[in-house]
Coordinates of C-alpha atoms and ligand atoms in Angstrom, one line a residue:
Chain Z
M1 CA 12.9 -165.6 -108.7
A2 CA 11.2 -163.0 -106.6
T3 CA 12.6 -159.6 -106.6
L4 CA 12.3 -159.4 -102.8
D5 CA 12.6 -162.7 -101.0
I6 CA 12.4 -162.9 -97.2
K7 CA 13.1 -166.2 -95.4
N8 CA 12.8 -166.9 -91.7
L9 CA 13.0 -163.3 -90.6
H10 CA 13.5 -162.9 -86.8
V11 CA 13.9 -159.6 -84.9
Y12 CA 14.6 -159.3 -81.2
Y13 CA 14.4 -156.0 -79.3
G14 CA 16.4 -157.1 -76.2
H15 CA 14.2 -159.9 -74.8
I16 CA 11.2 -159.0 -76.9
H17 CA 10.9 -161.4 -79.9
A18 CA 9.1 -159.0 -82.2
L19 CA 9.2 -161.1 -85.5
K20 CA 9.1 -164.9 -85.1
G21 CA 10.2 -166.3 -88.4
I22 CA 8.5 -164.5 -91.3
D23 CA 8.5 -165.7 -94.9
L24 CA 7.4 -163.3 -97.5
H25 CA 8.1 -162.6 -101.2
V26 CA 7.3 -159.9 -103.7
E27 CA 7.5 -160.5 -107.4
E28 CA 8.7 -157.9 -109.8
G29 CA 6.0 -155.4 -110.7
E30 CA 3.6 -156.5 -107.9
I31 CA 1.9 -154.4 -105.2
V32 CA 2.0 -156.6 -102.1
T33 CA 0.4 -155.4 -98.8
L34 CA 1.2 -156.4 -95.3
I35 CA -1.7 -155.7 -93.0
G36 CA -2.1 -156.1 -89.3
S37 CA -3.1 -154.3 -86.2
N38 CA -1.0 -151.9 -84.1
G39 CA 2.1 -153.6 -82.7
A40 CA 1.9 -156.6 -85.0
G41 CA 5.4 -156.0 -86.3
K42 CA 4.8 -154.3 -89.7
T43 CA 7.2 -151.5 -89.1
T44 CA 9.8 -153.9 -87.7
T45 CA 9.6 -155.9 -90.9
L46 CA 10.3 -152.9 -93.2
R47 CA 13.1 -151.7 -90.9
A48 CA 14.8 -155.1 -91.1
I49 CA 14.5 -155.1 -94.9
S50 CA 16.0 -151.7 -95.3
G51 CA 18.9 -152.5 -92.9
L52 CA 18.0 -150.3 -90.0
L53 CA 17.7 -153.4 -87.7
R54 CA 20.1 -156.3 -87.3
T55 CA 18.9 -159.8 -87.9
P56 CA 20.2 -163.2 -86.7
E57 CA 22.4 -165.4 -88.9
D58 CA 19.7 -167.7 -90.2
T59 CA 17.5 -164.9 -91.5
S60 CA 17.7 -164.2 -95.2
I61 CA 16.5 -161.2 -97.1
S62 CA 17.5 -161.1 -100.7
H63 CA 16.9 -158.7 -103.5
D64 CA 17.3 -159.9 -107.1
G65 CA 19.3 -162.8 -105.7
S66 CA 21.8 -160.8 -103.6
E67 CA 21.7 -160.9 -99.8
L68 CA 20.8 -157.6 -98.0
T69 CA 21.3 -158.7 -94.4
Q70 CA 25.1 -158.4 -94.7
I71 CA 25.2 -154.8 -95.9
R72 CA 24.4 -151.4 -94.4
A73 CA 21.2 -149.4 -94.8
D74 CA 22.9 -146.8 -97.0
Q75 CA 24.2 -149.5 -99.3
I76 CA 20.7 -151.1 -99.6
V77 CA 19.3 -147.8 -100.8
A78 CA 21.9 -147.7 -103.6
R79 CA 20.7 -151.2 -104.6
G80 CA 17.2 -149.7 -105.3
V81 CA 15.4 -150.9 -102.2
V82 CA 13.9 -147.7 -100.8
H83 CA 12.0 -147.2 -97.6
V84 CA 9.4 -144.5 -96.9
P85 CA 9.3 -144.6 -93.1
E86 CA 6.4 -144.5 -90.8
G87 CA 5.6 -140.9 -89.8
R88 CA 7.2 -139.5 -93.0
R89 CA 10.5 -138.4 -91.3
V90 CA 11.1 -135.6 -93.7
F91 CA 14.1 -133.3 -92.7
S92 CA 12.0 -130.5 -91.2
R93 CA 14.9 -128.0 -91.0
M94 CA 15.7 -128.4 -94.7
S95 CA 13.7 -127.0 -97.6
V96 CA 11.5 -129.1 -99.8
Q97 CA 14.1 -128.9 -102.6
E98 CA 16.9 -130.0 -100.2
N99 CA 14.8 -133.0 -99.0
L100 CA 14.4 -134.0 -102.7
T101 CA 18.1 -133.6 -103.3
M102 CA 18.8 -135.8 -100.3
G103 CA 16.8 -138.5 -101.9
A104 CA 19.2 -138.5 -104.8
Y105 CA 22.2 -138.7 -102.5
T106 CA 23.7 -141.9 -103.9
R107 CA 23.1 -141.1 -107.5
K108 CA 25.8 -140.1 -110.0
N109 CA 23.9 -139.4 -113.3
Q110 CA 22.8 -135.7 -112.8
Q111 CA 20.6 -135.8 -116.0
M112 CA 18.6 -138.7 -114.7
V113 CA 18.3 -137.0 -111.3
K114 CA 16.9 -133.9 -113.0
D115 CA 14.4 -135.9 -115.0
D116 CA 13.2 -137.6 -111.8
L117 CA 12.9 -134.3 -110.1
D118 CA 10.7 -133.0 -113.0
Y119 CA 8.6 -136.2 -112.7
V120 CA 8.2 -135.8 -108.9
L121 CA 7.2 -132.2 -109.2
K122 CA 4.6 -133.1 -111.9
L123 CA 3.3 -136.0 -109.8
F124 CA 2.9 -133.7 -106.7
P125 CA 2.4 -130.1 -107.9
R126 CA 2.0 -129.0 -104.3
L127 CA 5.7 -129.7 -103.8
Q128 CA 6.6 -127.5 -106.8
E129 CA 4.7 -124.6 -105.1
R130 CA 6.5 -125.1 -101.8
R131 CA 9.9 -125.9 -103.1
A132 CA 11.8 -123.2 -101.1
Q133 CA 9.8 -123.7 -97.9
K134 CA 11.1 -125.6 -94.9
A135 CA 9.7 -129.1 -94.8
G136 CA 8.7 -128.6 -91.2
T137 CA 6.1 -126.0 -92.3
L138 CA 4.2 -128.5 -94.6
S139 CA 0.9 -130.1 -93.7
G140 CA 0.7 -133.8 -93.0
G141 CA -0.4 -134.6 -96.5
E142 CA 2.3 -132.5 -98.1
Q143 CA 4.9 -134.1 -95.9
Q144 CA 3.7 -137.6 -97.1
M145 CA 4.0 -136.4 -100.7
L146 CA 7.5 -135.1 -99.9
A147 CA 8.5 -138.4 -98.3
I148 CA 7.3 -140.4 -101.3
G149 CA 8.8 -137.8 -103.7
R150 CA 12.1 -138.0 -101.9
A151 CA 12.1 -141.8 -102.1
L152 CA 11.4 -141.6 -105.9
M153 CA 14.6 -139.4 -106.2
S154 CA 16.5 -142.5 -105.0
S155 CA 15.4 -144.3 -108.2
P156 CA 13.7 -147.2 -106.5
K157 CA 13.2 -150.6 -107.9
V158 CA 11.3 -151.7 -104.8
L159 CA 9.5 -149.2 -102.7
L160 CA 8.7 -150.0 -99.0
L161 CA 5.8 -147.8 -97.8
D162 CA 5.0 -147.7 -94.1
E163 CA 1.4 -146.5 -93.4
P164 CA 1.3 -143.7 -96.0
S165 CA -2.3 -143.0 -95.0
M166 CA -1.6 -142.4 -91.4
G167 CA -3.2 -139.3 -90.0
L168 CA -4.5 -138.1 -93.3
A169 CA -8.0 -136.8 -94.3
P170 CA -9.8 -139.3 -96.6
V171 CA -9.5 -137.2 -99.7
L172 CA -5.7 -137.0 -99.2
V173 CA -5.6 -140.8 -98.6
E174 CA -7.2 -141.1 -102.1
T175 CA -4.6 -138.9 -103.6
I176 CA -1.7 -140.8 -102.1
F177 CA -3.1 -144.2 -103.0
D178 CA -3.7 -143.0 -106.6
S179 CA -0.1 -141.9 -106.9
I180 CA 1.0 -145.3 -105.5
E181 CA -0.9 -147.1 -108.1
Q182 CA 0.4 -144.8 -110.8
L183 CA 4.0 -145.4 -109.7
N184 CA 3.4 -149.1 -110.0
R185 CA 1.6 -149.0 -113.3
T186 CA 3.6 -146.3 -115.3
R187 CA 7.0 -146.7 -113.7
G188 CA 7.0 -150.4 -113.0
I189 CA 8.0 -149.9 -109.4
T190 CA 7.5 -152.9 -107.2
I191 CA 5.7 -152.0 -104.0
L192 CA 5.5 -153.5 -100.5
L193 CA 2.8 -151.6 -98.7
V194 CA 2.3 -151.7 -94.9
E195 CA -1.1 -150.5 -93.8
Q196 CA -3.5 -150.4 -90.9
N197 CA -6.1 -149.1 -93.4
A198 CA -6.7 -152.6 -94.7
Q199 CA -9.7 -151.6 -96.9
M200 CA -7.6 -149.2 -99.0
A201 CA -4.5 -151.4 -99.1
L202 CA -6.4 -154.5 -100.2
Q203 CA -8.1 -152.6 -103.0
V204 CA -4.8 -151.5 -104.6
A205 CA -2.7 -154.6 -103.9
N206 CA -2.3 -157.8 -105.9
R207 CA -1.5 -160.0 -103.0
A208 CA -1.6 -159.6 -99.2
Y209 CA -0.1 -161.0 -96.0
V210 CA -1.7 -160.7 -92.6
L211 CA 0.7 -160.2 -89.7
E212 CA -0.3 -161.0 -86.1
T213 CA 2.1 -160.5 -83.2
G214 CA 5.2 -161.3 -85.2
R215 CA 3.8 -164.2 -87.3
I216 CA 2.2 -164.3 -90.8
T217 CA -1.2 -165.9 -90.2
M218 CA -2.7 -165.5 -93.7
S219 CA -1.6 -164.8 -97.2
G220 CA -3.1 -164.8 -100.7
D221 CA -4.9 -162.8 -103.3
A222 CA -5.8 -159.3 -102.1
K223 CA -9.3 -159.1 -103.7
A224 CA -10.1 -162.5 -102.2
M225 CA -9.2 -161.3 -98.8
L226 CA -11.6 -158.4 -99.1
S227 CA -14.4 -160.9 -99.0
D228 CA -12.8 -163.3 -96.5
P229 CA -15.0 -163.4 -93.3
K230 CA -12.0 -163.7 -91.0
V231 CA -10.3 -160.6 -92.6
I232 CA -13.6 -158.7 -92.6
A233 CA -14.2 -159.5 -88.9
A234 CA -10.6 -158.6 -87.8
Y235 CA -9.5 -155.8 -90.1
L236 CA -12.3 -154.3 -92.1
G237 CA -14.4 -153.3 -89.2
L238 CA -17.7 -154.0 -90.8
Chain Y
M1 CA 13.5 -132.0 -65.5
F2 CA 13.3 -129.7 -62.5
S3 CA 10.2 -127.9 -63.6
N4 CA 8.0 -129.5 -61.0
L5 CA 10.5 -128.7 -58.3
R6 CA 10.7 -125.2 -59.5
R7 CA 7.0 -124.7 -59.5
K8 CA 6.7 -126.0 -55.9
Y9 CA 9.5 -123.7 -54.6
D10 CA 8.7 -120.6 -56.5
F11 CA 10.7 -118.4 -54.3
T12 CA 14.0 -119.8 -55.8
D13 CA 13.0 -118.0 -59.0
Y14 CA 12.8 -114.8 -57.0
I15 CA 16.2 -115.3 -55.5
L16 CA 17.7 -116.1 -59.0
W17 CA 16.1 -112.9 -60.4
L18 CA 17.4 -111.0 -57.4
I19 CA 21.0 -112.2 -58.1
G20 CA 20.6 -111.3 -61.7
A21 CA 19.3 -107.9 -60.9
T22 CA 22.0 -107.2 -58.4
L23 CA 24.7 -108.2 -61.0
L24 CA 23.1 -106.0 -63.6
I25 CA 23.0 -103.0 -61.2
A26 CA 26.6 -103.7 -60.3
I27 CA 27.6 -103.8 -63.9
I28 CA 25.8 -100.6 -64.8
Y29 CA 27.1 -98.8 -61.7
G30 CA 30.7 -100.0 -62.3
S31 CA 30.5 -99.0 -65.9
F32 CA 29.1 -95.6 -65.0
V33 CA 31.9 -94.9 -62.4
T34 CA 34.6 -96.0 -64.8
L35 CA 33.3 -94.0 -67.8
S36 CA 32.7 -90.9 -65.8
S37 CA 36.2 -91.1 -64.3
G38 CA 37.5 -90.8 -67.8
K39 CA 40.4 -93.1 -67.0
Y40 CA 40.5 -94.7 -70.5
T41 CA 40.4 -92.9 -73.8
T42 CA 38.2 -93.9 -76.7
E43 CA 41.2 -95.4 -78.5
Q44 CA 41.9 -97.6 -75.5
W45 CA 38.4 -98.9 -75.4
L46 CA 38.6 -99.6 -79.1
N47 CA 41.8 -101.5 -78.5
F48 CA 40.1 -103.5 -75.7
V49 CA 37.3 -104.4 -78.2
I50 CA 39.8 -105.4 -80.9
F51 CA 41.8 -107.6 -78.5
G52 CA 38.4 -109.1 -77.4
L53 CA 37.4 -109.8 -81.0
A54 CA 40.7 -111.5 -81.7
Q55 CA 40.4 -113.6 -78.6
G56 CA 36.7 -114.2 -79.4
G57 CA 37.6 -115.4 -82.9
I58 CA 39.7 -118.1 -81.3
Y59 CA 36.9 -119.0 -79.0
A60 CA 34.5 -119.1 -81.9
L61 CA 36.7 -121.6 -83.9
I62 CA 36.8 -123.9 -80.9
A63 CA 33.1 -123.4 -80.1
L64 CA 32.2 -124.6 -83.6
G65 CA 33.5 -128.1 -82.7
Y66 CA 31.4 -128.2 -79.5
T67 CA 28.3 -127.1 -81.3
M68 CA 28.7 -129.4 -84.3
V69 CA 29.3 -132.5 -82.2
Y70 CA 26.3 -131.5 -80.0
G71 CA 24.2 -130.9 -83.1
I72 CA 25.0 -134.4 -84.5
L73 CA 25.2 -136.5 -81.4
G74 CA 23.4 -134.5 -78.7
M75 CA 26.5 -134.8 -76.6
I76 CA 28.9 -132.3 -75.0
N77 CA 32.4 -133.4 -76.0
F78 CA 34.5 -132.2 -73.1
A79 CA 37.6 -133.5 -74.7
H80 CA 37.3 -130.9 -77.5
G81 CA 39.7 -128.5 -75.7
E82 CA 42.3 -131.2 -75.9
F83 CA 41.9 -131.5 -79.7
F84 CA 42.9 -127.8 -79.7
M85 CA 45.8 -128.4 -77.5
F86 CA 47.2 -131.2 -79.7
G87 CA 46.8 -129.0 -82.7
T88 CA 48.8 -126.3 -81.0
F89 CA 51.6 -128.8 -80.3
G90 CA 51.5 -129.9 -83.9
A91 CA 51.9 -126.3 -85.1
F92 CA 54.6 -125.8 -82.4
F93 CA 56.9 -128.6 -83.6
V94 CA 56.5 -127.5 -87.3
A95 CA 57.1 -123.9 -86.3
E96 CA 60.3 -124.9 -84.4
A97 CA 61.6 -126.7 -87.4
L98 CA 60.8 -123.9 -89.7
A99 CA 62.3 -121.3 -87.4
S100 CA 65.6 -123.2 -87.0
S101 CA 65.9 -123.6 -90.7
G102 CA 65.3 -119.9 -91.3
F103 CA 62.3 -120.6 -93.5
L104 CA 59.9 -119.0 -91.0
E105 CA 61.8 -115.7 -91.4
S106 CA 62.2 -115.8 -95.2
N107 CA 58.8 -117.1 -96.0
P108 CA 56.3 -116.3 -93.2
L109 CA 53.0 -116.7 -95.1
L110 CA 53.9 -120.1 -96.4
S111 CA 55.2 -121.1 -93.0
I112 CA 51.9 -120.1 -91.3
I113 CA 50.0 -122.1 -93.9
V114 CA 52.2 -125.1 -93.2
M115 CA 51.6 -124.6 -89.5
L116 CA 47.9 -124.5 -90.1
M117 CA 48.0 -127.7 -92.1
A118 CA 50.0 -129.5 -89.5
A119 CA 47.7 -128.3 -86.6
M120 CA 44.5 -129.2 -88.6
I121 CA 45.7 -132.6 -89.5
V122 CA 46.8 -133.4 -85.9
S123 CA 43.6 -132.1 -84.3
A124 CA 41.4 -133.8 -86.8
T125 CA 43.2 -137.1 -86.4
V126 CA 42.9 -136.9 -82.6
A127 CA 39.2 -136.0 -82.9
V128 CA 38.4 -138.8 -85.3
L129 CA 40.3 -141.4 -83.2
S130 CA 38.5 -140.3 -80.1
E131 CA 35.2 -140.6 -81.8
R132 CA 36.1 -144.0 -83.2
I133 CA 37.6 -145.5 -80.1
A134 CA 35.7 -143.9 -77.2
Y135 CA 32.4 -142.5 -78.4
R136 CA 31.2 -144.7 -81.2
P137 CA 30.8 -147.8 -79.1
L138 CA 28.6 -145.8 -76.7
R139 CA 26.3 -144.3 -79.3
R140 CA 23.2 -146.1 -77.9
A141 CA 24.2 -145.7 -74.3
P142 CA 22.3 -143.4 -71.9
R143 CA 23.4 -139.7 -72.3
L144 CA 25.4 -139.5 -69.1
V145 CA 27.7 -142.3 -70.3
P146 CA 29.4 -140.5 -73.2
L147 CA 29.5 -137.3 -71.1
I148 CA 31.6 -139.1 -68.4
T149 CA 33.6 -140.8 -71.1
A150 CA 34.4 -137.4 -72.7
I151 CA 35.8 -136.2 -69.4
G152 CA 37.9 -139.4 -69.3
V153 CA 39.1 -138.8 -72.9
S154 CA 40.0 -135.3 -71.9
Y155 CA 42.2 -136.4 -69.1
F156 CA 43.7 -139.2 -71.2
L157 CA 44.7 -136.8 -73.9
Q158 CA 46.1 -134.2 -71.4
Y159 CA 48.3 -136.8 -69.7
T160 CA 49.3 -138.4 -73.0
A161 CA 50.5 -134.9 -74.1
R162 CA 52.2 -134.5 -70.7
G163 CA 54.0 -137.8 -71.2
F164 CA 55.2 -137.0 -74.7
F165 CA 55.9 -133.3 -74.5
G166 CA 56.7 -132.7 -70.8
S167 CA 54.9 -130.7 -68.2
G168 CA 56.6 -127.4 -68.8
V169 CA 55.4 -124.4 -70.8
E170 CA 57.2 -124.1 -74.1
A171 CA 57.6 -120.8 -75.9
F172 CA 56.0 -120.8 -79.4
P173 CA 58.5 -119.5 -82.0
N174 CA 58.3 -115.9 -82.9
V175 CA 57.2 -115.1 -86.4
P176 CA 59.0 -111.8 -87.1
A177 CA 56.6 -110.8 -89.8
L178 CA 53.8 -110.8 -87.3
A179 CA 55.6 -108.7 -84.7
G180 CA 54.8 -105.0 -84.4
V181 CA 51.7 -103.0 -84.9
V182 CA 49.7 -101.4 -87.8
Q183 CA 48.0 -98.1 -87.4
L184 CA 44.6 -98.0 -89.0
G185 CA 43.3 -94.4 -88.3
P186 CA 42.7 -94.2 -84.6
I187 CA 43.0 -98.0 -84.1
T188 CA 46.3 -99.7 -83.3
M189 CA 46.3 -103.3 -84.3
Q190 CA 48.9 -106.0 -83.7
R191 CA 49.9 -107.7 -86.9
S192 CA 49.2 -111.0 -85.3
Q193 CA 45.6 -109.9 -84.6
I194 CA 45.2 -109.0 -88.2
A195 CA 46.4 -112.5 -89.1
V196 CA 43.9 -114.0 -86.7
F197 CA 41.0 -111.9 -88.1
A198 CA 41.9 -112.9 -91.7
A199 CA 42.3 -116.6 -91.0
T200 CA 39.3 -116.8 -88.8
G201 CA 37.1 -115.0 -91.4
I202 CA 38.3 -117.3 -94.2
L203 CA 37.7 -120.5 -92.1
L204 CA 34.3 -119.4 -91.0
F205 CA 33.3 -118.7 -94.6
L206 CA 34.6 -122.1 -95.7
L207 CA 32.8 -123.9 -92.9
W208 CA 29.5 -122.1 -93.6
F209 CA 29.9 -122.9 -97.3
I210 CA 30.6 -126.6 -96.7
V211 CA 27.7 -127.0 -94.2
S212 CA 25.0 -125.1 -96.1
K213 CA 25.9 -125.5 -99.7
T214 CA 27.6 -128.8 -100.4
K215 CA 26.5 -132.5 -100.5
V216 CA 28.7 -133.3 -97.5
G217 CA 27.1 -130.4 -95.5
R218 CA 23.6 -131.7 -96.4
A219 CA 24.7 -135.2 -95.2
I220 CA 25.8 -133.7 -91.9
R221 CA 22.6 -131.8 -91.4
S222 CA 20.5 -134.8 -92.3
V223 CA 22.3 -137.0 -89.8
A224 CA 22.0 -134.2 -87.2
E225 CA 18.3 -134.2 -87.7
D226 CA 17.4 -137.9 -88.1
K227 CA 20.0 -140.6 -88.3
D228 CA 17.7 -143.4 -89.6
A229 CA 16.1 -141.1 -92.2
A230 CA 19.6 -140.1 -93.3
A231 CA 20.7 -143.7 -93.7
L232 CA 17.5 -144.3 -95.8
M233 CA 18.8 -141.6 -98.2
G234 CA 22.0 -143.6 -98.6
V235 CA 24.1 -141.5 -96.1
N236 CA 26.8 -143.5 -94.3
V237 CA 25.9 -142.3 -90.8
D238 CA 29.1 -143.4 -89.1
R239 CA 31.3 -141.9 -91.7
T240 CA 29.4 -138.6 -91.5
I241 CA 29.7 -138.4 -87.8
A242 CA 33.5 -139.0 -88.1
L243 CA 33.6 -136.3 -90.7
T244 CA 31.9 -133.9 -88.3
F245 CA 34.5 -134.6 -85.6
A246 CA 37.2 -134.0 -88.3
L247 CA 35.7 -130.7 -89.2
G248 CA 35.5 -129.7 -85.6
G249 CA 39.1 -130.8 -85.1
I250 CA 40.2 -128.8 -88.2
M251 CA 38.7 -125.6 -86.7
A252 CA 40.2 -126.4 -83.3
G253 CA 43.6 -127.0 -84.9
A254 CA 43.4 -123.6 -86.7
A255 CA 42.5 -122.0 -83.3
G256 CA 45.6 -123.6 -81.9
V257 CA 47.8 -121.9 -84.4
M258 CA 46.2 -118.5 -83.7
Y259 CA 46.6 -119.1 -80.0
G260 CA 50.3 -119.9 -80.5
L261 CA 50.9 -116.9 -82.6
V262 CA 49.1 -114.5 -80.3
F263 CA 50.0 -115.9 -76.8
R264 CA 53.3 -117.5 -77.8
Q265 CA 53.1 -120.5 -75.5
V266 CA 52.1 -124.2 -75.5
A267 CA 51.5 -126.6 -72.6
F268 CA 49.7 -129.8 -72.0
Y269 CA 47.0 -128.2 -69.9
M270 CA 46.4 -125.3 -72.3
G271 CA 43.2 -126.9 -73.8
F272 CA 41.3 -126.8 -70.5
V273 CA 40.4 -123.1 -70.0
P274 CA 40.0 -122.2 -73.6
G275 CA 37.9 -125.3 -74.0
L276 CA 35.6 -124.3 -71.2
K277 CA 35.4 -120.7 -72.5
A278 CA 34.5 -122.0 -76.0
F279 CA 31.9 -124.2 -74.4
T280 CA 30.5 -121.1 -72.7
A281 CA 30.5 -119.3 -76.0
A282 CA 28.7 -122.2 -77.7
V283 CA 26.0 -122.2 -74.9
L284 CA 25.8 -118.4 -75.0
G285 CA 25.1 -118.4 -78.8
G286 CA 22.8 -121.4 -78.5
I287 CA 24.4 -124.8 -78.6
G288 CA 23.8 -126.7 -81.8
N289 CA 23.7 -123.5 -83.8
L290 CA 26.8 -122.6 -85.9
A291 CA 26.1 -118.9 -86.2
G292 CA 25.4 -118.9 -82.5
A293 CA 28.8 -120.4 -81.7
V294 CA 30.6 -117.6 -83.7
M295 CA 28.4 -114.9 -82.2
G296 CA 28.9 -116.3 -78.7
G297 CA 32.7 -116.6 -79.1
L298 CA 33.0 -112.9 -80.3
I299 CA 30.6 -111.6 -77.5
L300 CA 32.5 -113.6 -74.8
G301 CA 35.9 -112.4 -76.1
V302 CA 34.7 -108.8 -76.0
I303 CA 33.0 -109.1 -72.5
E304 CA 36.2 -110.6 -71.1
S305 CA 38.4 -108.0 -72.6
V306 CA 36.3 -104.9 -71.9
G307 CA 34.7 -106.2 -68.7
P308 CA 37.5 -106.0 -66.2
S309 CA 38.3 -102.3 -67.0
L310 CA 34.7 -101.3 -67.5
F311 CA 32.7 -102.7 -64.6
L312 CA 35.0 -104.5 -62.3
E313 CA 37.3 -101.6 -61.9
G314 CA 34.3 -99.3 -61.4
I315 CA 32.9 -101.2 -58.5
G316 CA 36.3 -101.0 -56.8
I317 CA 37.8 -104.5 -57.3
P318 CA 41.5 -104.1 -56.7
S319 CA 43.0 -106.3 -59.4
P320 CA 40.2 -106.6 -62.0
H321 CA 42.2 -108.4 -64.7
Q322 CA 42.8 -111.3 -62.5
L323 CA 39.1 -111.9 -62.6
K324 CA 38.9 -112.2 -66.3
D325 CA 38.3 -116.0 -66.3
G326 CA 35.7 -115.5 -63.6
I327 CA 33.6 -113.3 -66.0
A328 CA 33.3 -116.1 -68.5
F329 CA 32.1 -118.6 -66.0
T330 CA 29.7 -116.1 -64.4
V331 CA 28.3 -115.6 -67.9
L332 CA 28.0 -119.4 -68.3
V333 CA 26.1 -119.7 -65.0
L334 CA 23.8 -116.8 -65.8
I335 CA 22.9 -118.1 -69.3
L336 CA 22.2 -121.6 -67.9
I337 CA 19.8 -120.0 -65.3
F338 CA 18.1 -117.3 -67.3
R339 CA 18.3 -118.4 -70.9
P340 CA 19.4 -122.0 -71.3
S341 CA 18.6 -121.8 -75.0
G342 CA 21.3 -119.2 -75.6
I343 CA 20.9 -116.4 -78.0
L344 CA 19.9 -118.4 -81.1
G345 CA 19.6 -122.0 -80.1
E346 CA 17.4 -124.7 -78.5
R347 CA 17.1 -125.4 -74.8
L348 CA 20.2 -127.3 -73.5
S349 CA 18.2 -129.1 -70.9
K350 CA 15.9 -130.6 -73.4
R351 CA 18.5 -132.9 -74.9
A352 CA 21.6 -133.1 -72.7
Ligands
ADP401 N1 12.7 -149.9 -80.5 C1 11.9 -150.8 -79.9 N2 12.3 -151.3 -78.7 C2 11.5 -152.3 -78.1 N3 10.4 -152.8 -78.7 C3 10.0 -152.4 -79.8 C4 10.7 -151.3 -80.5 N4 10.1 -151.1 -81.7 C5 9.0 -151.9 -81.7 N5 8.9 -152.6 -80.6 C6 7.9 -153.7 -80.3 O1 7.9 -154.6 -81.4 C7 6.5 -154.9 -81.7 C8 6.2 -154.6 -83.1 O2 6.2 -153.2 -83.3 P1 6.1 -152.5 -84.7 O3 6.9 -153.2 -85.7 O4 6.3 -151.0 -84.5 O5 4.5 -152.8 -85.0 P2 3.5 -152.2 -86.1 O6 4.3 -151.3 -87.1 O7 2.9 -153.3 -86.7 O8 2.6 -151.3 -85.3 C9 5.6 -154.2 -80.7 O9 5.3 -155.0 -79.6 C10 6.5 -153.1 -80.2 O10 6.2 -152.7 -78.9
MG402 MG1 4.1 -149.3 -87.5

């Protein structure tokens, strides 16, 4: 049984049929990437999974066998499906520390929260240095670290990452992708990674899906896709 | 929105500044005339200020509700004055019962606490119900829609109160323990004013503590900043918004008790003017900003209390105290023209 199993996902924005029946699954411990050009529906897919968008009756999104489409976004976080949104969306008027505390909002065990905080601050030492600063004053890269760190404070089983490389300098993209791999390897966190930077995404992922205007057009082994002529022509810009 | 228009007709700016400068000169001239005539003593001025601060504390408590709801929904809740009015009625009925049983006389402190509880519960309930029934279904509607709805809710609540409690003015029971004055050096203070200061101070501290130091407060601030991101942290956004209305209602209910104790009357229309004044205070301090609401309330209270004697009398207006309400609304218009962001806040025009 897949840890995240999406069947027949449709999303409508008014009259716009943004997702036209997507099937996608992520096995426990995998890194799966969803690539596609701007406007393909990647963000919409993640927002539907995390409960920020409503879906029709015949759509099914299940996590470890239980249905997510019937519960609210805040209940989905508590189940361990945690979404790092596009554009980071840190709370700019709160301090770095308060942002991290917000990540642990649903959690009860304060000792485990403290352990996770130590882990996050070790993973991203820059956050440790800027703990008392307002998040709005951080650079783009630091905000991305904070957004991921905040999600880790929610104790995720599945992490949904929406374009973590967006707007970052290449060296920072490396750092962020390294930490994503590390989270997957050392903490066993399952990852669904949405990217326009297909090159980077396919390198870290086990499997990949290609999304075009609301439909999955290709899926399979990530490394194989790196050498697929169609993928190279459309997404690797070589 | 009007920035293009403004640029084209640049002379409107000059006219506005001219009006501003004229008012400023009139205020300075009036104050100068009054002060040099020596009509009021220093003690009298101090008493004006103290009365203004007590009145301003009531404005501040109401203004907090406007500012919190604006902060979390970007909407001006024009029904907020009615939450205050319902709270005052809640306190009024409890006070009547306590007075007729003699408990009010024998146990004034406990009685006031019970009155506060009653008013807070009533105001918070009305606030939460208004949010649930009238505003929540319109959360995704264009901004003008909830604004107009708020005016509808305001009238609905006023006439509901009129239907249940009648259209007359009722006298709020006298609390004997609060009658009379206390002499603090050169300052004469009404006991009821001291009660207002104490209660307002405690409530402001509690609210500050809740918003800035507790988990609930962080949830409120996160929803105010980004509802989707807050939901992704596990915050129940609807419940947090309802809670914000409840907190605003609690503050308005407390203000209702203070109002009853100081002005000793209740009526179905009593929420309207204090509501507008508190809105002015919130805009003056910078809407969306809690400290600004308190500062705006106190400043407005003092301007209203000192202003008529200070500058209106000086420029020769025959019955200056009748113009008290006019001062508040002149202040509102002037801030909206010259500093829409208020003292501490963001621009009103950007979001509303
Ligand atoms: N809030 C919205 N209202 C209307 N249309 C939207 C909204 N959000 C996204 N869309 C449309 O849905 C499609 C998919 O968008 P999105 O999921 O953001 O794509 P991606 O993340 O792949 O760039 C686009 O055509 C976009 O214009
Ligand atoms: Mg996107």
